[in-house]
Short mmCIF file of C-alpha atoms in Angstrom, two decimals:
data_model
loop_
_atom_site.label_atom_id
_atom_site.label_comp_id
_atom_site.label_asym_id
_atom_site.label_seq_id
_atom_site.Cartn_x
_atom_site.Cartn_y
_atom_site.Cartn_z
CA UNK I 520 0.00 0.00 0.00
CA UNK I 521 2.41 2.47 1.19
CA UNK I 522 4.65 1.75 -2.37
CA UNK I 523 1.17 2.83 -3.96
CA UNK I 524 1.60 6.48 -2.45
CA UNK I 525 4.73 7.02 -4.42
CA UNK I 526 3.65 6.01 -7.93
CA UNK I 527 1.95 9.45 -8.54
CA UNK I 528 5.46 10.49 -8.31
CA UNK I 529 6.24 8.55 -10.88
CA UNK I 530 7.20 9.76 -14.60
CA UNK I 531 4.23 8.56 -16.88
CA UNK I 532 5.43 6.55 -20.19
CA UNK I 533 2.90 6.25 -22.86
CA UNK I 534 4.52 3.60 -25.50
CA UNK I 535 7.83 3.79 -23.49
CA UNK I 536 7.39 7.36 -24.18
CA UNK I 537 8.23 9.90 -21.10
CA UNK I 538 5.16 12.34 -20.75
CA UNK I 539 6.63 14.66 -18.60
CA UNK I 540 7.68 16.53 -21.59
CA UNK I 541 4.40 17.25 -21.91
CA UNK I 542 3.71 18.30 -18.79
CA UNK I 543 6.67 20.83 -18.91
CA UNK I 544 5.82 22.27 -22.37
CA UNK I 545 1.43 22.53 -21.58
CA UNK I 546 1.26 25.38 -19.32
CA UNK I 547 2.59 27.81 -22.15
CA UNK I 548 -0.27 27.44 -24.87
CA UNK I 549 -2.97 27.94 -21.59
CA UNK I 550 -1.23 31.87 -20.90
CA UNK I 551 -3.38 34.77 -22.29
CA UNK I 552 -1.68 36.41 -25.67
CA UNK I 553 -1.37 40.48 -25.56
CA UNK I 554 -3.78 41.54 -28.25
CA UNK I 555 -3.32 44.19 -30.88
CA UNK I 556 -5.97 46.47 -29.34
CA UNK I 557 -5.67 49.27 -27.11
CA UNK I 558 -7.61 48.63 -24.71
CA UNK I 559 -7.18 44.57 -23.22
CA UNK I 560 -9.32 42.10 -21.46
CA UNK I 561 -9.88 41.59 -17.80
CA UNK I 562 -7.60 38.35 -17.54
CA UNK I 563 -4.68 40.25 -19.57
CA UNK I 564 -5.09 43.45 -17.56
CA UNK I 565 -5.00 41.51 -14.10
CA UNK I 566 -1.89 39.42 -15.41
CA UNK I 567 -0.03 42.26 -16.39
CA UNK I 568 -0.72 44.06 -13.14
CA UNK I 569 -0.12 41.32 -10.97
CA UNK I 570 3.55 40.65 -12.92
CA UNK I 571 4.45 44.49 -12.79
CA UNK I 572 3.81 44.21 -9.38
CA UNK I 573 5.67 41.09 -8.46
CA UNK I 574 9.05 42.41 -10.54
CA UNK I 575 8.78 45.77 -8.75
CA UNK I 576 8.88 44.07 -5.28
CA UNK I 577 11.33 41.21 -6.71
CA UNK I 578 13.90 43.85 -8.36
CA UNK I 579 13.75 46.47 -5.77
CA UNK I 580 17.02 46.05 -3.66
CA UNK I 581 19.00 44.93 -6.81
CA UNK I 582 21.01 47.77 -9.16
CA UNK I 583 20.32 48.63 -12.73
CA UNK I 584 22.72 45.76 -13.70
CA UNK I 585 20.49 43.20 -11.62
CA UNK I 586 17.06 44.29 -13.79
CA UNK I 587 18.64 42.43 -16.47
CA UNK I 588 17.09 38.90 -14.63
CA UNK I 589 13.88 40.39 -14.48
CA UNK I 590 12.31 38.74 -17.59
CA UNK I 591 14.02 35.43 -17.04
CA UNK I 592 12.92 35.30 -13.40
CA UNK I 593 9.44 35.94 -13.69
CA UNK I 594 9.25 33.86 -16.53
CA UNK I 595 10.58 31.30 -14.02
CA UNK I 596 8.02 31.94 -11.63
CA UNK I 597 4.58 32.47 -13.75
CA UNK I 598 5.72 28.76 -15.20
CA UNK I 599 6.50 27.05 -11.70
CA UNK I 600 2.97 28.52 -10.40
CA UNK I 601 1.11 27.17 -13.77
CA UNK I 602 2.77 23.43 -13.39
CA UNK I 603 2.18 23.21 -9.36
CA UNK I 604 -1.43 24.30 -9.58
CA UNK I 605 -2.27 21.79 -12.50
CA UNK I 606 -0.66 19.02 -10.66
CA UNK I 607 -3.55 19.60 -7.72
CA UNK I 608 -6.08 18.24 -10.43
CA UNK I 609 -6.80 14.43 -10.63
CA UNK I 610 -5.14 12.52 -12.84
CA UNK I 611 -2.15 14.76 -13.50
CA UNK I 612 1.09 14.55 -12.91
CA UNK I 613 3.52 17.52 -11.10
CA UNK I 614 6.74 17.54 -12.67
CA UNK I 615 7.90 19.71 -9.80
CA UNK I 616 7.68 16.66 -7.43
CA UNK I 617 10.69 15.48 -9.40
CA UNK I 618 14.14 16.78 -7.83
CA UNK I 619 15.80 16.34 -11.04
CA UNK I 620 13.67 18.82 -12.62
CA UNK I 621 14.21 21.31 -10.00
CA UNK I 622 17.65 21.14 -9.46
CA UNK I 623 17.83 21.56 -13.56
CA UNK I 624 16.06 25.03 -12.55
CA UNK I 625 18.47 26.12 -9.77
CA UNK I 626 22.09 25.06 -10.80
CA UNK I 627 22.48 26.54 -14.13
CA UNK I 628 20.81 30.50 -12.50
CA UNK I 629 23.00 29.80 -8.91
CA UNK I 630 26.02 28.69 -11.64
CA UNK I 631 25.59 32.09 -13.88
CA UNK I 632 25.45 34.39 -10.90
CA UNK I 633 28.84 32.50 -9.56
CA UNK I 634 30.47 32.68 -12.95
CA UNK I 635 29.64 36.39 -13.70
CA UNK I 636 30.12 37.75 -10.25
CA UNK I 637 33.86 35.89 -10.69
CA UNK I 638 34.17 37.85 -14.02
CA UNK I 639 33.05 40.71 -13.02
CA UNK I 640 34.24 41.54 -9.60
CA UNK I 641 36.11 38.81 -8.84
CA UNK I 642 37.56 40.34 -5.50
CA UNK I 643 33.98 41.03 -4.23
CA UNK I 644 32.61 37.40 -4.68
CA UNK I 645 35.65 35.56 -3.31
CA UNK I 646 35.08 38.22 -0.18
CA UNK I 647 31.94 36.83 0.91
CA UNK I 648 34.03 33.10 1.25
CA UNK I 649 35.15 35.05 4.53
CA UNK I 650 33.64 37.08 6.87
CA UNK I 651 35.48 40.65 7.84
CA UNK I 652 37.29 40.35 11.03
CA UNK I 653 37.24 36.66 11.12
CA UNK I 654 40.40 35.93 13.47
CA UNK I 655 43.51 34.29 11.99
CA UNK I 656 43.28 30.86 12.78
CA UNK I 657 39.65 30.56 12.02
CA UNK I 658 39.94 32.00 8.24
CA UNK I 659 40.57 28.25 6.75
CA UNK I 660 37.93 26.64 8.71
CA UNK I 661 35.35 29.79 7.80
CA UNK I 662 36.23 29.38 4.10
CA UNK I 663 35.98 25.66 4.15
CA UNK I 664 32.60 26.49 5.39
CA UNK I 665 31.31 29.27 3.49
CA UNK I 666 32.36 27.32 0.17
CA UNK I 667 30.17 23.55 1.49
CA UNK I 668 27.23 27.01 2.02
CA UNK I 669 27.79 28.13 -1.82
CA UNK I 670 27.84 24.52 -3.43
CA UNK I 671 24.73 23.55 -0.97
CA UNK I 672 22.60 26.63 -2.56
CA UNK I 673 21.17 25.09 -5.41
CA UNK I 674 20.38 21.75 -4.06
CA UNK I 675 18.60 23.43 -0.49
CA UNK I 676 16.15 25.19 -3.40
CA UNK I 677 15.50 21.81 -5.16
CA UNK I 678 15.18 19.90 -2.18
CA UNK I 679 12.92 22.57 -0.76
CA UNK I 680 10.89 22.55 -3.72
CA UNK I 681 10.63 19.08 -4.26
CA UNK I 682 9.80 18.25 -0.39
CA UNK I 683 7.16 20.55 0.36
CA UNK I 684 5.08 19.88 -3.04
CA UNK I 685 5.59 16.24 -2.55
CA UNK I 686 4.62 16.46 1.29
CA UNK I 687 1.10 17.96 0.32
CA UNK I 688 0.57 15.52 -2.33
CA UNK I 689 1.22 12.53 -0.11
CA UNK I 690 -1.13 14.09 2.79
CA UNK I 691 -3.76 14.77 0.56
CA UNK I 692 -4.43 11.01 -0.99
CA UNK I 693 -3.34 9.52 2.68
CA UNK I 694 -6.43 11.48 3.56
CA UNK I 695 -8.43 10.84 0.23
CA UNK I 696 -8.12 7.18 1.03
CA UNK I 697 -9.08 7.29 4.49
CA UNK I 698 -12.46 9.09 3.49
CA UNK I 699 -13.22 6.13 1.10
CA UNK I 700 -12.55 3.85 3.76
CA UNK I 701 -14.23 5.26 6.56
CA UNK I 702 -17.34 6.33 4.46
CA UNK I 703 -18.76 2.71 4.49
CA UNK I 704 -18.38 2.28 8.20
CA UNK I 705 -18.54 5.69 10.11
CA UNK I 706 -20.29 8.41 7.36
CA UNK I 707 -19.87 10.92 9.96
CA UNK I 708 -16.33 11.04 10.64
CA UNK I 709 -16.02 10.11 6.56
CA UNK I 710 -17.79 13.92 6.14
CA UNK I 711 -15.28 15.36 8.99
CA UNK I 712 -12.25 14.04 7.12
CA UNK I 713 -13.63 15.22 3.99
CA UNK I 714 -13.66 19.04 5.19
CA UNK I 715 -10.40 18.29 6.24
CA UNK I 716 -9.38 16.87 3.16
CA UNK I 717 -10.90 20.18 1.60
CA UNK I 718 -9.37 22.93 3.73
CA UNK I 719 -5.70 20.87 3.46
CA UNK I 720 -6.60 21.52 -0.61
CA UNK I 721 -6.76 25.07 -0.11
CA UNK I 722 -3.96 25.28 1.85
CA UNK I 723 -1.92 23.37 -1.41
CA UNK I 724 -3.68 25.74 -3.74
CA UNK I 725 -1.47 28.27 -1.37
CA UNK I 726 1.69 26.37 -0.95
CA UNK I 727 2.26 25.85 -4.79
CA UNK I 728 1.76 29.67 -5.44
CA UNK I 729 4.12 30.23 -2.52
CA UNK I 730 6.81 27.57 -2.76
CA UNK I 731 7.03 29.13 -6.42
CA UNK I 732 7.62 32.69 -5.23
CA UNK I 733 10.21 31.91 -2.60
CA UNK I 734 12.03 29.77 -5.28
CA UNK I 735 12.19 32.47 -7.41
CA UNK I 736 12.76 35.19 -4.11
CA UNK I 737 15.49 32.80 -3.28
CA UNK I 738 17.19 32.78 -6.78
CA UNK I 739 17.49 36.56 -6.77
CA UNK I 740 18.94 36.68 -3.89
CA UNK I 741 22.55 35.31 -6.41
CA UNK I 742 22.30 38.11 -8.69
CA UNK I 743 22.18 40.60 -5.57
CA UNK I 744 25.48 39.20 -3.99
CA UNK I 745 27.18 38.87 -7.46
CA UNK I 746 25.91 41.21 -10.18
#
């Protein structure tokens, strides 16, 4: 039973065919097209505010040279939103919930930012290996340290990712089965679970628009230290 749990997790194959290519390329024919007109629809006007409103926040403490992510990052984040919310509908599959895919997100951005804050100012980004004032026999333990921090960076934000999507998943058919079991023998506590089983899908509705902002709040954080 409990391997059961984990095959929604798994990659789909139609005809030894992996469908999570599909899954990946879907969301971007269901986004809204600008039209030629001057004046736009509802759903167009209320995307464009909401993403004017997100980069504002998102590129606020970086410089001019930082705005140059701006495009790619909320690009990141519209699509990361659009893939966790259709995985919440039956029969669909999250490619979020796979670590590979996330990590494929994180290492080449956290990677750039490295390489270009190296290039650019390479004095600045080796600076932050070691704290000012750090005490003489504590600077090669401190920059043994700080370096395991850098490398860890891109795998905390696809572990993070992967975890908490993959948590809510889990909880949600561990208490989608227990409705169908108790509904036979106890209806009432069958209907209790069920509001549960509701509220906790709300509260996933939440988590996939959040865990796809703070993955996103996290990656700027790179260009900040380094561009």
């Amino acid at each position: 039973m409990m391997v059961s749990f984990f095959d929604q997790f798994a990659s789909p194959l139609y005809l030894g065919i992996p469908l999570i290519a599909i899954a990946i390329t879907l969301p971007w024919v269901l986004y809204p097209t600008p039209s030629s007109r001057w004046i736009n629809n509802r759903l167009i006007t209320v995307q464009g505010w909401l993403i004017n409103r997100f980069t504002n926040q998102l590129m606020l403490p970086l410089n001019m040279g930082g705005h140059k992510w701006a495009l790619l990052l909320v690009s990141l984040m519209i699509f990361l939103i659009t893939i966790n919310m259709l995985g919440l509908l039956p029969y669909t599959f999250t490619p979020t919930t796979q670590l590979s895919l996330n990590m494929g997100f994180a290492v080449p951005l956290w990677l750039a930012t490295v390489i270009i804050g190296m290039r650019n100012q390479p004095t600045v980004a080796l600076g932050h290996l070691l704290p000012e004032g750090t005490p003489i026999p504590l600077i090669p333990v401190l920059i043994i340290i700080e370096t395991i921090s850098l490398f860890i960076r891109p795998l905390a934000l696809g572990v993070r990712l992967t975890a908490n999507l993959t948590a809510g998943h889990l909880l949600i058919q561990l208490i989608a089965t227990a409705v169908f079991v108790l509904l036979p023998m106890m209806p009432t506590v069958a209907i209790l679970t069920a509001t549960v089983l509701f509220l906790l899908t709300l509260l996933e509705v939440a988590v996939a628009m959040i865990q796809a902002y703070v993955f996103v709040l996290l990656l700027s954080l790179y260009p900040r230290e380094n561009v």
